[in-house]
Amino acid sequence: MRHVVKKTILDVKPYVPGKPIEEVKRELALKNVIKLASNENPYGPSPKAFEAIQENVRSLNRYPDGDCFYLRRELARRLGVKPRQLIFGNGSDELIVMAVRAFVNDGDEVVMAQPSFLIYEIASRVAGADIQGIPLKDFCYDLPAMKRAVGPKTKIVFLGNPDNPAGRYITQSQMADFLQGIREDVLVFIDEAYFEYVDAPDYVDSIRLIPRHKNIIVARTFSKMYGLAGLRVGYGIADEALVDLLNRIREPFNVNSLAQAAALACLKDQAYYRKIARRVKAQREFLYLNLRKLGLSLIETHTNFILINVGQDATGVSDRLMKKGIIVRDMSSWGLRHFIRVTIGTETENKKFISVLRNIL
Ligand SMILES: *Cc1c(COP(=O)(O)O)cnc(C)c1O
């Protein structure tokens, strides 16, 4: 098969997700396993999501609404955009893939930070793009360098805001400087998977940039704060003409009916998510304090994960944590040899993590 598959696929390293809890239990014969590897919401979604799923489960023989009518209407109202400015995906991963499919030809260039979310690179490589990976500067995006990297062949720039894996954000004025003079035929893909966690006053309000910058798409997801990672719903916000282009390559039933119902119910329960945000913030402080007590340095984050310098080979530390039933992300393969990325868990999970980490180090 190797000789018939598209040449670009041979260069792609498969995405390695955080190990599922059940797999670690099975492989290491452990009873209790904590997963802090995929930035999920450990408290689960709003209880309203379960009710919505119950109500819709009887219609599983029917195709979902390919247009996501109710979810679209509710989100458009909340965001202050037109319903036709929204596009839905099977997770926001699918929006990344759709954008690349729509814009990138063999030999084009895609600009991204190095390291950044792996799907940007995987999707771009499959399309045959050359990757311009711009190193982080003090763990922040080097936006001036990223802008200089935009050349005549550039089709997309990926901006994670906040980014994964460092958890830093782009301010209003940094974004304005970046967009100033960027060609209109370059798609600026702003990935806001952790949008709901940010409370910095100077965080860019990217949706308000769309009327002036019709080449922006803002992607968000129900997988992180909203706690619906298993159902797969994400959405993009962009100018109607751009949404119309992406819709041409969208699979007609890409968001399933239970996902649509659950996402809608979650949106209507903001009180629940305010509570989650407060808990995560408190637990973030708990982890900062205790990691620093262990003499570790970390990158201050605006998300529900923390990039931690463990001061030694991260693969060794991750493996030892795994043997004690704690799954974290080893960042070695992202070029960060001494770093692990840890999701902010519940109080119990974080205490366990700190105590096991103390023993290991
Ligand atoms: C988790 C994540 C996503 C996508 O998640 P979906 O589950 O596909 O919506 C996108 N971008 C970043 C940076 C992420 O961390």
Short mmCIF file of N, CA and C in Angstrom, two decimals, residues 161-235:
data_model
loop_
_atom_site.label_atom_id
_atom_site.label_comp_id
_atom_site.label_asym_id
_atom_site.label_seq_id
_atom_site.Cartn_x
_atom_site.Cartn_y
_atom_site.Cartn_z
N ASN A 161 -5.08 30.82 20.63
CA ASN A 161 -5.25 31.93 21.57
C ASN A 161 -6.34 31.62 22.60
N PRO A 162 -5.98 31.20 23.83
CA PRO A 162 -4.62 30.90 24.26
C PRO A 162 -4.08 29.69 23.51
N ASP A 163 -2.76 29.58 23.51
CA ASP A 163 -2.16 28.50 22.73
C ASP A 163 -2.00 27.24 23.58
N ASN A 164 -1.86 26.15 22.89
CA ASN A 164 -1.53 24.87 23.48
C ASN A 164 -0.18 24.52 22.84
N PRO A 165 0.89 24.25 23.60
CA PRO A 165 0.94 23.84 25.00
C PRO A 165 1.33 24.88 26.04
N ALA A 166 1.59 26.14 25.68
CA ALA A 166 2.11 27.05 26.72
C ALA A 166 1.00 27.72 27.53
N GLY A 167 -0.19 27.88 26.93
CA GLY A 167 -1.30 28.46 27.68
C GLY A 167 -1.28 29.98 27.76
N ARG A 168 -0.53 30.62 26.82
CA ARG A 168 -0.42 32.09 26.83
C ARG A 168 -1.43 32.68 25.84
N TYR A 169 -1.74 33.96 26.02
CA TYR A 169 -2.74 34.55 25.13
C TYR A 169 -2.19 35.74 24.36
N ILE A 170 -2.91 36.09 23.30
CA ILE A 170 -2.57 37.24 22.45
C ILE A 170 -3.48 38.40 22.84
N THR A 171 -2.90 39.58 23.03
CA THR A 171 -3.71 40.73 23.44
C THR A 171 -4.33 41.41 22.22
N GLN A 172 -5.27 42.30 22.55
CA GLN A 172 -5.95 43.11 21.53
C GLN A 172 -4.93 43.84 20.65
N SER A 173 -3.95 44.49 21.28
CA SER A 173 -3.03 45.31 20.48
C SER A 173 -2.03 44.45 19.72
N GLN A 174 -1.60 43.33 20.30
CA GLN A 174 -0.71 42.42 19.55
C GLN A 174 -1.41 41.89 18.31
N MET A 175 -2.68 41.56 18.46
CA MET A 175 -3.43 41.03 17.31
C MET A 175 -3.61 42.11 16.24
N ALA A 176 -3.91 43.32 16.69
CA ALA A 176 -4.09 44.43 15.74
C ALA A 176 -2.80 44.65 14.95
N ASP A 177 -1.65 44.63 15.63
CA ASP A 177 -0.37 44.79 14.95
C ASP A 177 -0.13 43.67 13.96
N PHE A 178 -0.50 42.45 14.37
CA PHE A 178 -0.27 41.31 13.49
C PHE A 178 -1.10 41.42 12.22
N LEU A 179 -2.38 41.77 12.38
CA LEU A 179 -3.30 41.77 11.23
C LEU A 179 -3.01 42.92 10.27
N GLN A 180 -2.42 43.99 10.81
CA GLN A 180 -2.08 45.15 9.99
C GLN A 180 -1.19 44.72 8.83
N GLY A 181 -1.72 44.82 7.62
CA GLY A 181 -0.89 44.52 6.45
C GLY A 181 -0.82 43.05 6.05
N ILE A 182 -1.49 42.17 6.79
CA ILE A 182 -1.53 40.76 6.33
C ILE A 182 -2.43 40.68 5.10
N ARG A 183 -1.93 40.02 4.05
CA ARG A 183 -2.72 39.93 2.81
C ARG A 183 -4.11 39.34 3.06
N GLU A 184 -5.09 39.83 2.32
CA GLU A 184 -6.47 39.39 2.52
C GLU A 184 -6.71 37.96 2.05
N ASP A 185 -5.77 37.44 1.24
CA ASP A 185 -5.96 36.06 0.78
C ASP A 185 -5.21 35.05 1.65
N VAL A 186 -4.76 35.50 2.80
CA VAL A 186 -4.17 34.57 3.78
C VAL A 186 -5.20 34.35 4.88
N LEU A 187 -5.56 33.09 5.09
CA LEU A 187 -6.54 32.80 6.14
C LEU A 187 -5.84 32.85 7.51
N VAL A 188 -6.40 33.66 8.42
CA VAL A 188 -5.87 33.70 9.79
C VAL A 188 -6.81 32.88 10.66
N PHE A 189 -6.34 31.72 11.07
CA PHE A 189 -7.16 30.77 11.81
C PHE A 189 -6.87 30.96 13.30
N ILE A 190 -7.82 31.56 14.02
CA ILE A 190 -7.62 31.84 15.44
C ILE A 190 -8.32 30.75 16.25
N ASP A 191 -7.52 29.91 16.88
CA ASP A 191 -8.04 28.75 17.59
C ASP A 191 -8.25 29.12 19.06
N GLU A 192 -9.51 29.25 19.44
CA GLU A 192 -9.83 29.67 20.81
C GLU A 192 -10.46 28.52 21.60
N ALA A 193 -9.81 27.37 21.57
CA ALA A 193 -10.35 26.19 22.27
C ALA A 193 -10.48 26.43 23.77
N TYR A 194 -9.67 27.35 24.30
CA TYR A 194 -9.70 27.61 25.75
C TYR A 194 -10.28 28.98 26.07
N PHE A 195 -10.97 29.56 25.12
CA PHE A 195 -11.58 30.90 25.26
C PHE A 195 -12.28 31.09 26.61
N GLU A 196 -13.09 30.10 27.00
CA GLU A 196 -13.94 30.24 28.18
C GLU A 196 -13.15 30.36 29.48
N TYR A 197 -11.87 30.02 29.45
CA TYR A 197 -11.06 30.10 30.67
C TYR A 197 -10.36 31.44 30.85
N VAL A 198 -10.33 32.25 29.80
CA VAL A 198 -9.52 33.47 29.87
C VAL A 198 -10.29 34.58 30.57
N ASP A 199 -9.66 35.25 31.55
CA ASP A 199 -10.34 36.42 32.11
C ASP A 199 -9.46 37.66 32.10
N ALA A 200 -8.47 37.68 31.22
CA ALA A 200 -7.59 38.84 31.13
C ALA A 200 -8.31 39.98 30.40
N PRO A 201 -8.26 41.19 30.95
CA PRO A 201 -8.99 42.31 30.34
C PRO A 201 -8.49 42.69 28.94
N ASP A 202 -7.22 42.40 28.64
CA ASP A 202 -6.69 42.79 27.33
C ASP A 202 -6.69 41.64 26.31
N TYR A 203 -7.40 40.55 26.65
CA TYR A 203 -7.55 39.43 25.71
C TYR A 203 -8.33 39.91 24.48
N VAL A 204 -7.86 39.55 23.31
CA VAL A 204 -8.48 40.09 22.10
C VAL A 204 -9.91 39.56 21.92
N ASP A 205 -10.81 40.49 21.57
CA ASP A 205 -12.19 40.13 21.27
C ASP A 205 -12.23 39.87 19.76
N SER A 206 -11.87 38.65 19.38
CA SER A 206 -11.57 38.40 17.97
C SER A 206 -12.80 38.45 17.06
N ILE A 207 -13.96 38.14 17.63
CA ILE A 207 -15.18 38.16 16.80
C ILE A 207 -15.44 39.56 16.25
N ARG A 208 -15.11 40.56 17.08
CA ARG A 208 -15.33 41.95 16.64
C ARG A 208 -14.39 42.36 15.51
N LEU A 209 -13.36 41.55 15.24
CA LEU A 209 -12.42 41.88 14.16
C LEU A 209 -12.93 41.41 12.79
N ILE A 210 -13.91 40.51 12.82
CA ILE A 210 -14.35 39.87 11.57
C ILE A 210 -14.90 40.85 10.52
N PRO A 211 -15.72 41.83 10.94
CA PRO A 211 -16.24 42.74 9.90
C PRO A 211 -15.14 43.45 9.10
N ARG A 212 -14.02 43.74 9.76
CA ARG A 212 -12.92 44.42 9.04
C ARG A 212 -11.93 43.45 8.42
N HIS A 213 -11.91 42.21 8.92
CA HIS A 213 -10.93 41.22 8.43
C HIS A 213 -11.68 39.97 8.00
N LYS A 214 -12.05 39.94 6.73
CA LYS A 214 -12.90 38.85 6.25
C LYS A 214 -12.12 37.56 6.04
N ASN A 215 -10.82 37.62 6.34
CA ASN A 215 -9.97 36.43 6.21
C ASN A 215 -9.70 35.76 7.56
N ILE A 216 -10.47 36.16 8.60
CA ILE A 216 -10.30 35.54 9.92
C ILE A 216 -11.35 34.46 10.13
N ILE A 217 -10.95 33.33 10.70
CA ILE A 217 -11.94 32.42 11.27
C ILE A 217 -11.55 32.16 12.72
N VAL A 218 -12.55 32.23 13.60
CA VAL A 218 -12.34 31.98 15.03
C VAL A 218 -12.97 30.63 15.34
N ALA A 219 -12.18 29.72 15.91
CA ALA A 219 -12.71 28.38 16.20
C ALA A 219 -12.82 28.17 17.71
N ARG A 220 -13.96 27.64 18.12
CA ARG A 220 -14.18 27.32 19.54
C ARG A 220 -14.75 25.92 19.65
N THR A 221 -14.86 25.43 20.88
CA THR A 221 -15.24 24.03 21.04
C THR A 221 -16.07 23.80 22.29
N PHE A 222 -16.87 22.74 22.25
CA PHE A 222 -17.58 22.30 23.45
C PHE A 222 -16.80 21.21 24.19
N SER A 223 -15.57 20.94 23.74
CA SER A 223 -14.80 19.83 24.33
C SER A 223 -14.09 20.20 25.63
N LYS A 224 -13.75 21.45 25.82
CA LYS A 224 -12.90 21.79 26.94
C LYS A 224 -13.75 22.27 28.11
N MET A 225 -13.95 23.55 28.27
CA MET A 225 -14.76 24.02 29.41
C MET A 225 -16.14 23.35 29.45
N TYR A 226 -16.79 23.19 28.32
CA TYR A 226 -18.17 22.69 28.32
C TYR A 226 -18.28 21.20 28.64
N GLY A 227 -17.15 20.50 28.62
CA GLY A 227 -17.16 19.12 29.11
C GLY A 227 -17.80 18.10 28.18
N LEU A 228 -17.83 18.38 26.87
CA LEU A 228 -18.47 17.45 25.93
C LEU A 228 -17.47 16.82 24.96
N ALA A 229 -16.23 16.61 25.42
CA ALA A 229 -15.19 16.12 24.50
C ALA A 229 -15.61 14.83 23.78
N GLY A 230 -16.34 13.96 24.50
CA GLY A 230 -16.73 12.68 23.91
C GLY A 230 -17.79 12.79 22.84
N LEU A 231 -18.51 13.92 22.79
CA LEU A 231 -19.58 14.05 21.79
C LEU A 231 -19.13 14.72 20.51
N ARG A 232 -18.04 15.49 20.57
CA ARG A 232 -17.45 16.14 19.38
C ARG A 232 -18.31 17.24 18.77
N VAL A 233 -18.24 18.41 19.34
CA VAL A 233 -18.84 19.60 18.70
C VAL A 233 -17.89 20.78 18.81
N GLY A 234 -17.63 21.40 17.69
CA GLY A 234 -16.89 22.65 17.69
C GLY A 234 -17.56 23.58 16.70
N TYR A 235 -17.17 24.84 16.71
CA TYR A 235 -17.77 25.77 15.73
C TYR A 235 -16.77 26.84 15.33
#
